[in-house]
XYZ file of C-alpha atoms in Angstrom:
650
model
C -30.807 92.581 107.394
C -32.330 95.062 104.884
C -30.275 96.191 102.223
C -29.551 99.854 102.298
C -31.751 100.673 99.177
C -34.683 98.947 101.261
C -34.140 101.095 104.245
C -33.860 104.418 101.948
C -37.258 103.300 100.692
C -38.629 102.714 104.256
C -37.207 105.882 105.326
C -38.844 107.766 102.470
C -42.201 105.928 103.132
C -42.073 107.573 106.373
C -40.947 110.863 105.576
C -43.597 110.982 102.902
C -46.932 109.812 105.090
C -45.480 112.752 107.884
C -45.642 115.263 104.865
C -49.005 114.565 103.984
C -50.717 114.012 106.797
C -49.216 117.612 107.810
C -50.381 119.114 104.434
C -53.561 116.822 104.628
C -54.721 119.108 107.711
C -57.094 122.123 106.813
C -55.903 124.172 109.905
C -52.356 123.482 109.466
C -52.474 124.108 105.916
C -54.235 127.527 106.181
C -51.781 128.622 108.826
C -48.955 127.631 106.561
C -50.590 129.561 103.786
C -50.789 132.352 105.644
C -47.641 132.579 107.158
C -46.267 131.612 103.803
C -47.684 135.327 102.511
C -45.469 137.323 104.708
C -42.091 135.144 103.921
C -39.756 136.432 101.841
C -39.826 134.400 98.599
C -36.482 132.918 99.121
C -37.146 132.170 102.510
C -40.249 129.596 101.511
C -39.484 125.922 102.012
C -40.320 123.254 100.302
C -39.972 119.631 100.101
C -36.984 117.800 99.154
C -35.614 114.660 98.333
C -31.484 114.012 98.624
C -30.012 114.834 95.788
C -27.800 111.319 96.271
C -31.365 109.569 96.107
C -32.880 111.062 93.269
C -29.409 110.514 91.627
C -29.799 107.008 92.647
C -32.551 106.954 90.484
C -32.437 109.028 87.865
C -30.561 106.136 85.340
C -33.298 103.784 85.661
C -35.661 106.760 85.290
C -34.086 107.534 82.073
C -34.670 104.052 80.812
C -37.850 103.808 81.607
C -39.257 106.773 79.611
C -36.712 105.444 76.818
C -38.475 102.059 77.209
C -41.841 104.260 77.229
C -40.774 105.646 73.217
C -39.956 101.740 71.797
C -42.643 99.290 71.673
C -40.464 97.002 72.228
C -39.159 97.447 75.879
C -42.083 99.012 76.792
C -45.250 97.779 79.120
C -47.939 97.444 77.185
C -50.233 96.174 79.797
C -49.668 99.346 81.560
C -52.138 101.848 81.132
C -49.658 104.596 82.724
C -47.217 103.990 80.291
C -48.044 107.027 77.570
C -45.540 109.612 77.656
C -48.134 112.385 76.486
C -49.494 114.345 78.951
C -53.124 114.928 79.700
C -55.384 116.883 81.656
C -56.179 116.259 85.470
C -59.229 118.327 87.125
C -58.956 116.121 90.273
C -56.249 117.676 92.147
C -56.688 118.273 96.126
C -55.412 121.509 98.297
C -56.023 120.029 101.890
C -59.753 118.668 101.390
C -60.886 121.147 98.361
C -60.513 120.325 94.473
C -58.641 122.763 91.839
C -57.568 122.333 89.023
C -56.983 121.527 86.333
C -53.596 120.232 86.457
C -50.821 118.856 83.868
C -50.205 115.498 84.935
C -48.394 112.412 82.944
C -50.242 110.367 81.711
C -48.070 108.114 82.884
C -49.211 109.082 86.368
C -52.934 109.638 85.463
C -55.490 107.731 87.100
C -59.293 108.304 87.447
C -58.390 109.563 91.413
C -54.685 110.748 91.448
C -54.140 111.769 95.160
C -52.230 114.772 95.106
C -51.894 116.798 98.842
C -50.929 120.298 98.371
C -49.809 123.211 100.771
C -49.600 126.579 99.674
C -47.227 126.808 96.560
C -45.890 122.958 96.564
C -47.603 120.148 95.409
C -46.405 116.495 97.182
C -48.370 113.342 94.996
C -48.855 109.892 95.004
C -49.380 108.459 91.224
C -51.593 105.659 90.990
C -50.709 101.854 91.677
C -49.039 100.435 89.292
C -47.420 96.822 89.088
C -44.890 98.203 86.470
C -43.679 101.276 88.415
C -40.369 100.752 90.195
C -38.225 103.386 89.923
C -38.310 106.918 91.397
C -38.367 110.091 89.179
C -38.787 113.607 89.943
C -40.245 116.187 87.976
C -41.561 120.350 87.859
C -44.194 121.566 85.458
C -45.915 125.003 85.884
C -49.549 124.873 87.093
C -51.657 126.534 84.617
C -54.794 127.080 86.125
C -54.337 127.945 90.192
C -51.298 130.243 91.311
C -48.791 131.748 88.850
C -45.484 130.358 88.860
C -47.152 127.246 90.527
C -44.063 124.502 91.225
C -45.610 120.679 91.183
C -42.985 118.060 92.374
C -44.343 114.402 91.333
C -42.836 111.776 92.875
C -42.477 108.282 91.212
C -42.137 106.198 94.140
C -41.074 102.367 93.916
C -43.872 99.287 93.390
C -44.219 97.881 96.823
C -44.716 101.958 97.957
C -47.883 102.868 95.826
C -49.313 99.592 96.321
C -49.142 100.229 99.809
C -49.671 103.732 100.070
C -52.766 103.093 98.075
C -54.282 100.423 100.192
C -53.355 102.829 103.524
C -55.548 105.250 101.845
C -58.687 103.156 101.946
C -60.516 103.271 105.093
C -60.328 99.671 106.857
C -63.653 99.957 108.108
C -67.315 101.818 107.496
C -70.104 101.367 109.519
C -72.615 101.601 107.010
C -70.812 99.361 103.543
C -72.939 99.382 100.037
C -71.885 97.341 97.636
C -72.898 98.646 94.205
C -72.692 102.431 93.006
C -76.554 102.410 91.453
C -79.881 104.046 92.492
C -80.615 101.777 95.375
C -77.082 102.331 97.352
C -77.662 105.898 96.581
C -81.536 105.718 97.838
C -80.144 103.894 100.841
C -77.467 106.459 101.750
C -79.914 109.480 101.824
C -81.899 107.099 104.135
C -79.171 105.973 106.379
C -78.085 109.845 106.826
C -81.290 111.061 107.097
C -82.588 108.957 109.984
C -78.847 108.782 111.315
C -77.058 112.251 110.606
C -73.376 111.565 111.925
C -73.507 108.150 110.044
C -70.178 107.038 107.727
C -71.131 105.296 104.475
C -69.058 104.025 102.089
C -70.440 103.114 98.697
C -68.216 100.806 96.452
C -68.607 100.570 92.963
C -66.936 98.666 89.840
C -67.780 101.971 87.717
C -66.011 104.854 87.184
C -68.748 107.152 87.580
C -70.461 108.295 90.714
C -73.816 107.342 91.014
C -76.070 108.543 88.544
C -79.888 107.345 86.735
C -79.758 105.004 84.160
C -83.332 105.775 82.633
C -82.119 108.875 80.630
C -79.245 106.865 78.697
C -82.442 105.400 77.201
C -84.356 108.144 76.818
C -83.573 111.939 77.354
C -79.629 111.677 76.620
C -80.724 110.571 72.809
C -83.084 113.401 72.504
C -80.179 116.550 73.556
C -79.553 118.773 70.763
C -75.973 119.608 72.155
C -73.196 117.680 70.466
C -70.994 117.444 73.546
C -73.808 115.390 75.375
C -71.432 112.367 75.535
C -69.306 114.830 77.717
C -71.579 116.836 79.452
C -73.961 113.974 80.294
C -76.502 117.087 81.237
C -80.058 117.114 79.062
C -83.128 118.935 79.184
C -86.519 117.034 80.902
C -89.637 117.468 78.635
C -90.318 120.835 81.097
C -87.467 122.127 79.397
C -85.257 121.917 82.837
C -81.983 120.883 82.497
C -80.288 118.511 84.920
C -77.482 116.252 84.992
C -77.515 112.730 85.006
C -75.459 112.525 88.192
C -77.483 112.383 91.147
C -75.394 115.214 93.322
C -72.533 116.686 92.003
C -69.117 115.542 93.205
C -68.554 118.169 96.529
C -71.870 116.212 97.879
C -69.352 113.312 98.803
C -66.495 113.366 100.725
C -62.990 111.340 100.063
C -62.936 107.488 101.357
C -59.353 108.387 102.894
C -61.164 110.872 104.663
C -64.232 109.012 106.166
C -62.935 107.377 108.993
C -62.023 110.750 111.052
C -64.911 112.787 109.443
C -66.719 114.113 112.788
C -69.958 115.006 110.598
C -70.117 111.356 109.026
C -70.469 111.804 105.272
C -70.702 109.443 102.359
C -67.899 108.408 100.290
C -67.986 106.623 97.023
C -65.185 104.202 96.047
C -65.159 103.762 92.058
C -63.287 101.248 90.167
C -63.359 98.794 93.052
C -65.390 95.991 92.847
C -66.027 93.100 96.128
C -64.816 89.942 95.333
C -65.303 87.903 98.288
C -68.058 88.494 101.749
C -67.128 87.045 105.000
C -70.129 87.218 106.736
C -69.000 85.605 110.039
C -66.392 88.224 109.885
C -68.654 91.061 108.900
C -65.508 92.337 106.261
C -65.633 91.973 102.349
C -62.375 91.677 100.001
C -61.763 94.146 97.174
C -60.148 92.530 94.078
C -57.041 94.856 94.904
C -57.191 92.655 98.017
C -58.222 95.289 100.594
C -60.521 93.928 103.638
C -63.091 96.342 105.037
C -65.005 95.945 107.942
C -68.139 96.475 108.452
C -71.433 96.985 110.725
C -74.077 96.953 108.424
C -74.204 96.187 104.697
C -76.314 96.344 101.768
C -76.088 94.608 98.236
C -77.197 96.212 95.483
C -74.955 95.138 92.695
C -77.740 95.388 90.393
C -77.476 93.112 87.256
C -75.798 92.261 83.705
C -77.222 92.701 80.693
C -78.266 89.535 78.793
C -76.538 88.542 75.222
C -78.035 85.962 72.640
C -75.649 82.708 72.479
C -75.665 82.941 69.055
C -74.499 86.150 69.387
C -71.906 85.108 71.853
C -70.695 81.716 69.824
C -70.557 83.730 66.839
C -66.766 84.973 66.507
C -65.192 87.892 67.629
C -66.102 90.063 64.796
C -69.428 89.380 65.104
C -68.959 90.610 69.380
C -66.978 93.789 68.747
C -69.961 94.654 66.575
C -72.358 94.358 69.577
C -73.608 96.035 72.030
C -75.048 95.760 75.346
C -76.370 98.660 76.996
C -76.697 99.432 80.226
C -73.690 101.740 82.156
C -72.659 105.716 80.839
C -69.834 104.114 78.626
C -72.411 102.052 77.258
C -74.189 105.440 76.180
C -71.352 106.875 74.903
C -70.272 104.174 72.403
C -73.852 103.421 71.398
C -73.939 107.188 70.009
C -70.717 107.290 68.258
C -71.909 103.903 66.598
C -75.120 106.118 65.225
C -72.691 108.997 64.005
C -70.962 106.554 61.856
C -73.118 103.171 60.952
C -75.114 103.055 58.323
C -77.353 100.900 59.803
C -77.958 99.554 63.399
C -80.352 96.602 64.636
C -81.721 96.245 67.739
C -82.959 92.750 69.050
C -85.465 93.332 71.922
C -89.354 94.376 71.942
C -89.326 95.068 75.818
C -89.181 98.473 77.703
C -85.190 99.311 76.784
C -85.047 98.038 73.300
C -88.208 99.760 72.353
C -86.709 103.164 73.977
C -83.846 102.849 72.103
C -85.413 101.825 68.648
C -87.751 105.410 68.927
C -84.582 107.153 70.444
C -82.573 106.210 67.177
C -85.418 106.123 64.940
C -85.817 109.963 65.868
C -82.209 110.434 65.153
C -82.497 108.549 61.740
C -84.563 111.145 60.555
C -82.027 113.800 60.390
C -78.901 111.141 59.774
C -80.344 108.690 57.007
C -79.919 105.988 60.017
C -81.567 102.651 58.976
C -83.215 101.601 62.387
C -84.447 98.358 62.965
C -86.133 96.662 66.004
C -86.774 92.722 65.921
C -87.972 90.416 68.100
C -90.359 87.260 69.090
C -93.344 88.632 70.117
C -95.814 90.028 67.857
C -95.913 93.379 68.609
C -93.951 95.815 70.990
C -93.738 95.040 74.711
C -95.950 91.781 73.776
C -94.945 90.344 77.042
C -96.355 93.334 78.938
C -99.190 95.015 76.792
C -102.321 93.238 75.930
C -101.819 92.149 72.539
C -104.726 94.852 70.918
C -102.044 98.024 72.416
C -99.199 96.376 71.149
C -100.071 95.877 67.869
C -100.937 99.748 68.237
C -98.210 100.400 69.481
C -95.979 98.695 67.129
C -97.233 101.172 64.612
C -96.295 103.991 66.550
C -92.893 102.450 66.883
C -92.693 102.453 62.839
C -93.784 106.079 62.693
C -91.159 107.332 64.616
C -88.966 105.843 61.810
C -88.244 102.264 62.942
C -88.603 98.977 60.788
C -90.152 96.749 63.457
C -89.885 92.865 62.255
C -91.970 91.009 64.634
C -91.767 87.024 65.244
C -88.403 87.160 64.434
C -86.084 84.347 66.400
C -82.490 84.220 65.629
C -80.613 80.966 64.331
C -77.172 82.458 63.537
C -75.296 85.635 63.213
C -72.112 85.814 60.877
C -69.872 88.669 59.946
C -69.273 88.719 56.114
C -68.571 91.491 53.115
C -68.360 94.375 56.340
C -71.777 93.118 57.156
C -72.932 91.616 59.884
C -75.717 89.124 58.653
C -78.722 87.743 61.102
C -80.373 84.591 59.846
C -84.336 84.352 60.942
C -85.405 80.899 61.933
C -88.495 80.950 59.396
C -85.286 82.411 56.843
C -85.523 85.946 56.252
C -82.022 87.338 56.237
C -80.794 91.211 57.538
C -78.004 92.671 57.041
C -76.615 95.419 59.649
C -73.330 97.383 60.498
C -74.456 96.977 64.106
C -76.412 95.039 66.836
C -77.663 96.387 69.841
C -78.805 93.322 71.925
C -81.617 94.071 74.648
C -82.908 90.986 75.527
C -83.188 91.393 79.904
C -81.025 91.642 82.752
C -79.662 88.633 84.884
C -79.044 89.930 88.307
C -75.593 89.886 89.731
C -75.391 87.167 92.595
C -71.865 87.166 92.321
C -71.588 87.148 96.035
C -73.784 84.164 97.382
C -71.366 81.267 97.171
C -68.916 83.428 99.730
C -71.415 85.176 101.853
C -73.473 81.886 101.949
C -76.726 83.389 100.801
C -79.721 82.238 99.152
C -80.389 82.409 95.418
C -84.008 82.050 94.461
C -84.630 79.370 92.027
C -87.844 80.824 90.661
C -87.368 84.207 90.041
C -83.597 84.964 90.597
C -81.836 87.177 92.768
C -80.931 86.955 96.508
C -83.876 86.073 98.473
C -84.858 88.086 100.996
C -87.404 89.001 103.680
C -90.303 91.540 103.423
C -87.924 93.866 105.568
C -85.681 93.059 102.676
C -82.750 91.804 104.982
C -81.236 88.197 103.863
C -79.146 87.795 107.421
C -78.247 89.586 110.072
C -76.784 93.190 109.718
C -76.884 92.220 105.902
C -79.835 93.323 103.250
C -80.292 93.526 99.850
C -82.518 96.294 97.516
C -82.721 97.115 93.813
C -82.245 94.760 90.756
C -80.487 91.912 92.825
C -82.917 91.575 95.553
C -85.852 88.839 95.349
C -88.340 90.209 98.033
C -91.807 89.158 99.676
C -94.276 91.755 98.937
C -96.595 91.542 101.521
C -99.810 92.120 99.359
C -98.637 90.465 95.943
C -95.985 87.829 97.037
C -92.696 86.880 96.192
C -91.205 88.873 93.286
C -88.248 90.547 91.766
C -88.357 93.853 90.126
C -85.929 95.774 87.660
C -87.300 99.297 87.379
C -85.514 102.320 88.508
C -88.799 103.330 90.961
C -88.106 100.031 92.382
C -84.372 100.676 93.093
C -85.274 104.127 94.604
C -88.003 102.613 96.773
C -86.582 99.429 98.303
C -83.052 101.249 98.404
C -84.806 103.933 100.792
C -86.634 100.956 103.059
C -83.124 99.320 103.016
C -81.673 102.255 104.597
C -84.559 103.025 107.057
C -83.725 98.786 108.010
C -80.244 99.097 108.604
C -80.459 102.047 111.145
C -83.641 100.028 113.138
C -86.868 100.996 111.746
C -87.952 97.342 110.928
C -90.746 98.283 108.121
C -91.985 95.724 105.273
C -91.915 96.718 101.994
C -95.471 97.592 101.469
C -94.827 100.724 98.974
C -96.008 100.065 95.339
C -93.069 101.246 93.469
C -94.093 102.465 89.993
C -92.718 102.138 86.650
C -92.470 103.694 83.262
C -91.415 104.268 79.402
C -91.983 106.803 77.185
C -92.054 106.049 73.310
C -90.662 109.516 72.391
C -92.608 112.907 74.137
C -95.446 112.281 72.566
C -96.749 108.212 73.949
C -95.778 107.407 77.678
C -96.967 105.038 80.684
C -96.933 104.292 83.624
C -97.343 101.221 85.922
C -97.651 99.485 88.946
C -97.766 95.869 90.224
C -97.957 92.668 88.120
C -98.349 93.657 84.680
C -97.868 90.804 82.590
C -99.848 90.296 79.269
C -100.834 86.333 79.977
C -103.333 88.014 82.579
C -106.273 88.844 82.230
C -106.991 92.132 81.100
C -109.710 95.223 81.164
C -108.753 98.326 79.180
C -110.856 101.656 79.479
C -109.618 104.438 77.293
C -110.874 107.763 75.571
C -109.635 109.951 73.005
C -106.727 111.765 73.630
C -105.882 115.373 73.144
C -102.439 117.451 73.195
C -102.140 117.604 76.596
C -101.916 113.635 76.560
C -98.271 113.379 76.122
C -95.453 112.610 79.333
C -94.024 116.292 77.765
C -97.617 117.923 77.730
C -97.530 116.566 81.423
C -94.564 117.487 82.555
C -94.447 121.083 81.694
C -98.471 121.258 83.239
C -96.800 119.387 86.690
C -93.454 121.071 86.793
C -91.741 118.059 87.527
C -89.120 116.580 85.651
C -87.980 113.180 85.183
C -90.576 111.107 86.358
C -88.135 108.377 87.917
C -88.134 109.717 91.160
C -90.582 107.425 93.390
C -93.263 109.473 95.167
C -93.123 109.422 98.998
C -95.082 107.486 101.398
C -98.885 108.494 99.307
C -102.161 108.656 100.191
C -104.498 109.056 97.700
C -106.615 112.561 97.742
C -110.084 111.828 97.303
C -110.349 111.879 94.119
C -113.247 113.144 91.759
C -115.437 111.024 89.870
C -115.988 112.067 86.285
C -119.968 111.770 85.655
C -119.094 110.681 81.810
C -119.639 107.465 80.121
C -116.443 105.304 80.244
C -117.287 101.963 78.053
C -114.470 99.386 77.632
C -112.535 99.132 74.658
C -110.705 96.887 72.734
C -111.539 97.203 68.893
C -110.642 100.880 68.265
C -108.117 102.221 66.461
C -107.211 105.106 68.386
C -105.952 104.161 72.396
C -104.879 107.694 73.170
C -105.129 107.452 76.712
C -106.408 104.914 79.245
C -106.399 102.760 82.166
C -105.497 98.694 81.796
C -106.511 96.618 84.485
C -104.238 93.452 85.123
C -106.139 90.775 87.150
C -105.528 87.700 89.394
C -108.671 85.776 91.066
C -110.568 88.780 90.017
C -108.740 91.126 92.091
C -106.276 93.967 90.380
C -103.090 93.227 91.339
C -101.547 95.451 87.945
C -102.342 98.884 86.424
C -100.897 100.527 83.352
C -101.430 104.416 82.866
C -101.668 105.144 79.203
C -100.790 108.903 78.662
C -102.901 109.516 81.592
C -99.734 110.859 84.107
C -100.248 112.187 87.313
C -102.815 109.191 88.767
C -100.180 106.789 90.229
C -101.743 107.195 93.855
C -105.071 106.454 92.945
C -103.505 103.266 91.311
C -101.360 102.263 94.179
C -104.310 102.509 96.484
C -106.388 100.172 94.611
C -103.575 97.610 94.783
C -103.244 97.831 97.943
C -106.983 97.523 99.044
C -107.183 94.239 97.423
C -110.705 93.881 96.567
C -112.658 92.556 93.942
C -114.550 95.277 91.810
C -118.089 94.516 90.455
C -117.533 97.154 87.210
C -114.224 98.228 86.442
C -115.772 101.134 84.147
C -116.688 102.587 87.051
C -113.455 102.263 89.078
C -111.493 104.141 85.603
C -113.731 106.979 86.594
C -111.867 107.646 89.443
C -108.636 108.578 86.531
C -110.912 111.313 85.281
C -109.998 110.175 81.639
C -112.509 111.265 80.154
C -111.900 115.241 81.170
C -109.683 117.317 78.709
């Protein structure tokens, strides 16, 4: 028989899901509000709790924020557990946000759900394994109605754990796993082509989604020193945009899916799937929440790579390190550059080249020591012929960098407040930080469980040209390992890649049945003033054909972007065909001894056929380029086939 403090808590579990599903309702809440206007003020009711059980509670309540002032009784695994109070701007009336709110931080969490009718606020704090007592509360709202009462209610353990999981929806027809650019690609595709369809996106970030590519580039570049906050820069147009793909009224609440008539999509951060029952068509949360679901896509992207020597080194030498790769990744990078003296990055590819001319920029005006080292001989040496990355490697050094090529590390060791790298052929630098960009291993965290296919070659979970790996499942972005129908098997880690195959995935998973035949394009910009873009295999062990000319100050991705009125240039172009284009009646001789390569076309070849094409400051070409890929012939004279990028015109 339960014990009378068991049934009190049952009976208060009920009495608390009637109250807010009644508040939770937009037409009964409005109703109340207005009815609630022509009450006398005295007459107004509001919720209670028994003064015998809040009595019942208040000792232990008492202790607890005692045990919450000594160290020594108090939890410090809890993250709740800070008496100071801190801002909330995530409070809900019915289904709007106001705000912003003083809430506990005791209570804080990044989604405290808080229903409200007219002048009283009823919440839930977050789930906490160390909560177990109940404690009630009033402080005056400072932002929404004067004289504003909030009651907080600390209910017991085993209540917010289960209220919590009550408040996820047990099923979505449409489940993406991963918060990134393909689950977002695949949601505007799914609601396109289905309008009424539910999708939930679930996500181990924070954040909602949002495009890496500027915490490379743009972010660094923002004049305003509250761009950690803000997360909002200008494009080289001189637009300004946020990082975040739509602000947060573009998505609806997961609790709130299930009975939306309209469909929506909801986004479920902090919550990462832990196990796939693909039988079963339901995934596991690590909270241990099952959701169903009809169709699902993985997109769970990928880690960033460490150096073992970096990792066997000793924790001093890893809280000195950094990996980049999420918003909080961002964010501590640039308070590192406020306050090092120096910083190394160990990379020459497309992100630790970025970040080198991002810093090295920022050096200028900070007395930053910069320095970029790596294996290769010359900057992206594993995708540039080796003529433009020599030249490019100076460029790299003008924007304030010092570039140490050939380097291969053979130890790392903290000593003196230095971190010290040791070169295999022994040269010795000395840094406050490293910044290691050295690739991405995709996340297959979820093919022992779901029983799918890793490829051995290339990585990834293998899938079909329609990008599906079994049935009612499919996979896009980073993690996916895909058969292009005109160049093969491959995997891909570019953000035009993600936005591409995330689209087809969608357009899949509500019937259309398509291959992935759409180039997706790629590119980096080395500051606004050197930029490219690509398509296809470009790999430097191929061989290569480079046609360039002499560039002029409209060769540069800002020069381009201001002339196009476009912004970022992440965003993959739809389905193109290429305009006929107009030949340029000018001389265009090969190259590959100058010293200038201000702009250009690279051709990257396979059996004599171009399967690869790099842009070089020439922007607004791509479907020209994409065409020729997918044509697939063999070209007598590529000099003549660069005439169709009018390089030569100023």
């Amino acid at each position: 028989m339960a014990s009378p403090q068991a049934r009190s808590r049952a009976g208060w579990a009920r009495n608390s899901t009637a109250w807010e599903k009644r508040s939770l309702r937009p037409d009964r809440a409005q109703s109340e509000q207005a009815g609630a206007k022509n009450q006398p003020r005295a007459s107004r009711q509001i919720p209670k709790i028994s003064p015998e059980r809040a009595g019942r509670y208040q000792k232990s309540a008492q202790s607890e924020q005692a045990g919450a002032k000594n160290p020594s009784t108090r939890h410090e695994s809890c993250k709740y557990a800070s008496p100071t109070s801190r801002k909330c701007d995530r409070v809900r009336v019915g289904q709007d946000v106001v705000g912003p709110q003083d809430v506990p931080g005791k209570w804080r969490s990044p989604r405290p759900y808080l229903t409200v009718t007219h002048k009283h606020c009823h919440t839930l704090p977050p789930s906490c394994s160390h909560v177990n007592t109940f404690n009630l509360q009033t402080h005056k709202n400072t932002h929404h109605t004067p004289k504003h009462t909030l009651v907080l209610v600390l209910l017991p353990r085993e209540l917010t754990h289960s209220r919590t999981l009550e408040m996820l929806p047990s099923h979505a027809p449409y489940l993406l796993i991963g918060g990134g650019t393909a689950s977002f690609a695949a949601a505007r595709s799914i609601r396109a082509r289905d309008p009424g369809a539910k999708v939930l996106i679930v996500t181990d970030e924070p954040d909602l989604p949002y495009m890496r590519p500027p915490l490379s580039k743009e972010l660094w570049f923002s004049d305003d020193p509250s761009v950690t906050e803000t997360l909002r820069f200008k494009q080289w147009n001189g637009k300004e945009r946020s990082i975040y793909f739509q602000p947060p009224s573009f998505y609806i609440d997961p609790e709130h899916l299930t009975g939306a008539e309209n469909g929506g999509v909801a986004v479920l951060v902090n919550k990462k799937v832990v196990h796939m029952d693909v039988r079963g068509n339901k995934v596991k949360l690590d909270d241990g929440t099952e959701i169903s679901y009809e169709k699902c896509l993985i997109a769970t992207g990928g880690v960033p790579r460490n150096l073992q020597v970096i990792e066997r080194a000793g924790e001093e030498v890893m809280k000195r390190t950094s990996l980049f790769r999420k918003i909080e990744d961002f964010k501590s990078l640039e308070n590192v550059s406020r306050k090092a003296e120096s910083i190394t990055i160990i990379g020459g590819g497309f992100l630790g080249s970025e970040l080198a001319c991002a810093l090295g920029r920022k050096a200028a005006e900070s007395g930053l020591e910069v320095v970029q080292m790596f294996p290769e001989k010359g900057n992206m040496g594993k995708v540039l012929p080796e003529y433009l990355s020599n030249w490019t490697t100076e460029k790299v050094k003008k924007e304030g960098v010092k570039v140490i090529t050939e380097a291969l590390v053979k130890s790392v060791s903290y000593r003196d407040d230095k971190l010290e790298i040791q070169l295999k052929d022994g040269r010795l630098v000395k840094t406050d930080h490293i910044v290691a960009a050295v690739g991405l291993e995709p996340n297959v965290d979820l093919a022992k469980s779901a029983g799918l296919e890793v490829d051995s070659d290339f990585g990834g979970y293998r899938v079909n040209a329609e990008l599906q790996a079994r049935s009612n499942i499919w996979v896009a972005g980073d993690a996916a390992c895909f058969y292009d129908i005109r160049l093969g098997r491959r995997r891909v880690e570019h953000h035009d890649h993600a936005v591409v195959s995330g689209r087809l995935a969608g357009e899949n998973m509500t019937g259309a049945s398509k291959p992935y035949w759409h180039q997706s394009m790629f590119w980096s910009d080395l500051g606004p003033d050197v930029g490219y873009e690509a398509i296809g295999i470009v790999d430097s062990s191929l061989p290569t054909v480079g046609v360039f000319a002499k560039a002029t100050a409209k060769d540069t991705p800002k020069a381009a972007t201001e002339k196009s009125g476009t912004g970022i240039r992440s965003e993959s172009e739809t389905e193109d065909t290429a305009a006929s284009p107009v030949a340029s009646a000018a001389p265009a001789p090969a190259v590959e001894n100058k010293d200038e390569y201000g702009k250009g076309v690279i051709f990257y070849l396979r059996d004599k056929v171009v399967v690869g094409i790099i842009l070089w400051n020439v922007f607004n070409r791509m479907p020209i380029a994409r065409k020729i890929i997918k044509d697939g012939e063999e070209h007598a004279d590529l000099n003549e086939v660069a005439k169709l990028f009018n390089i030569h015109e100023d």
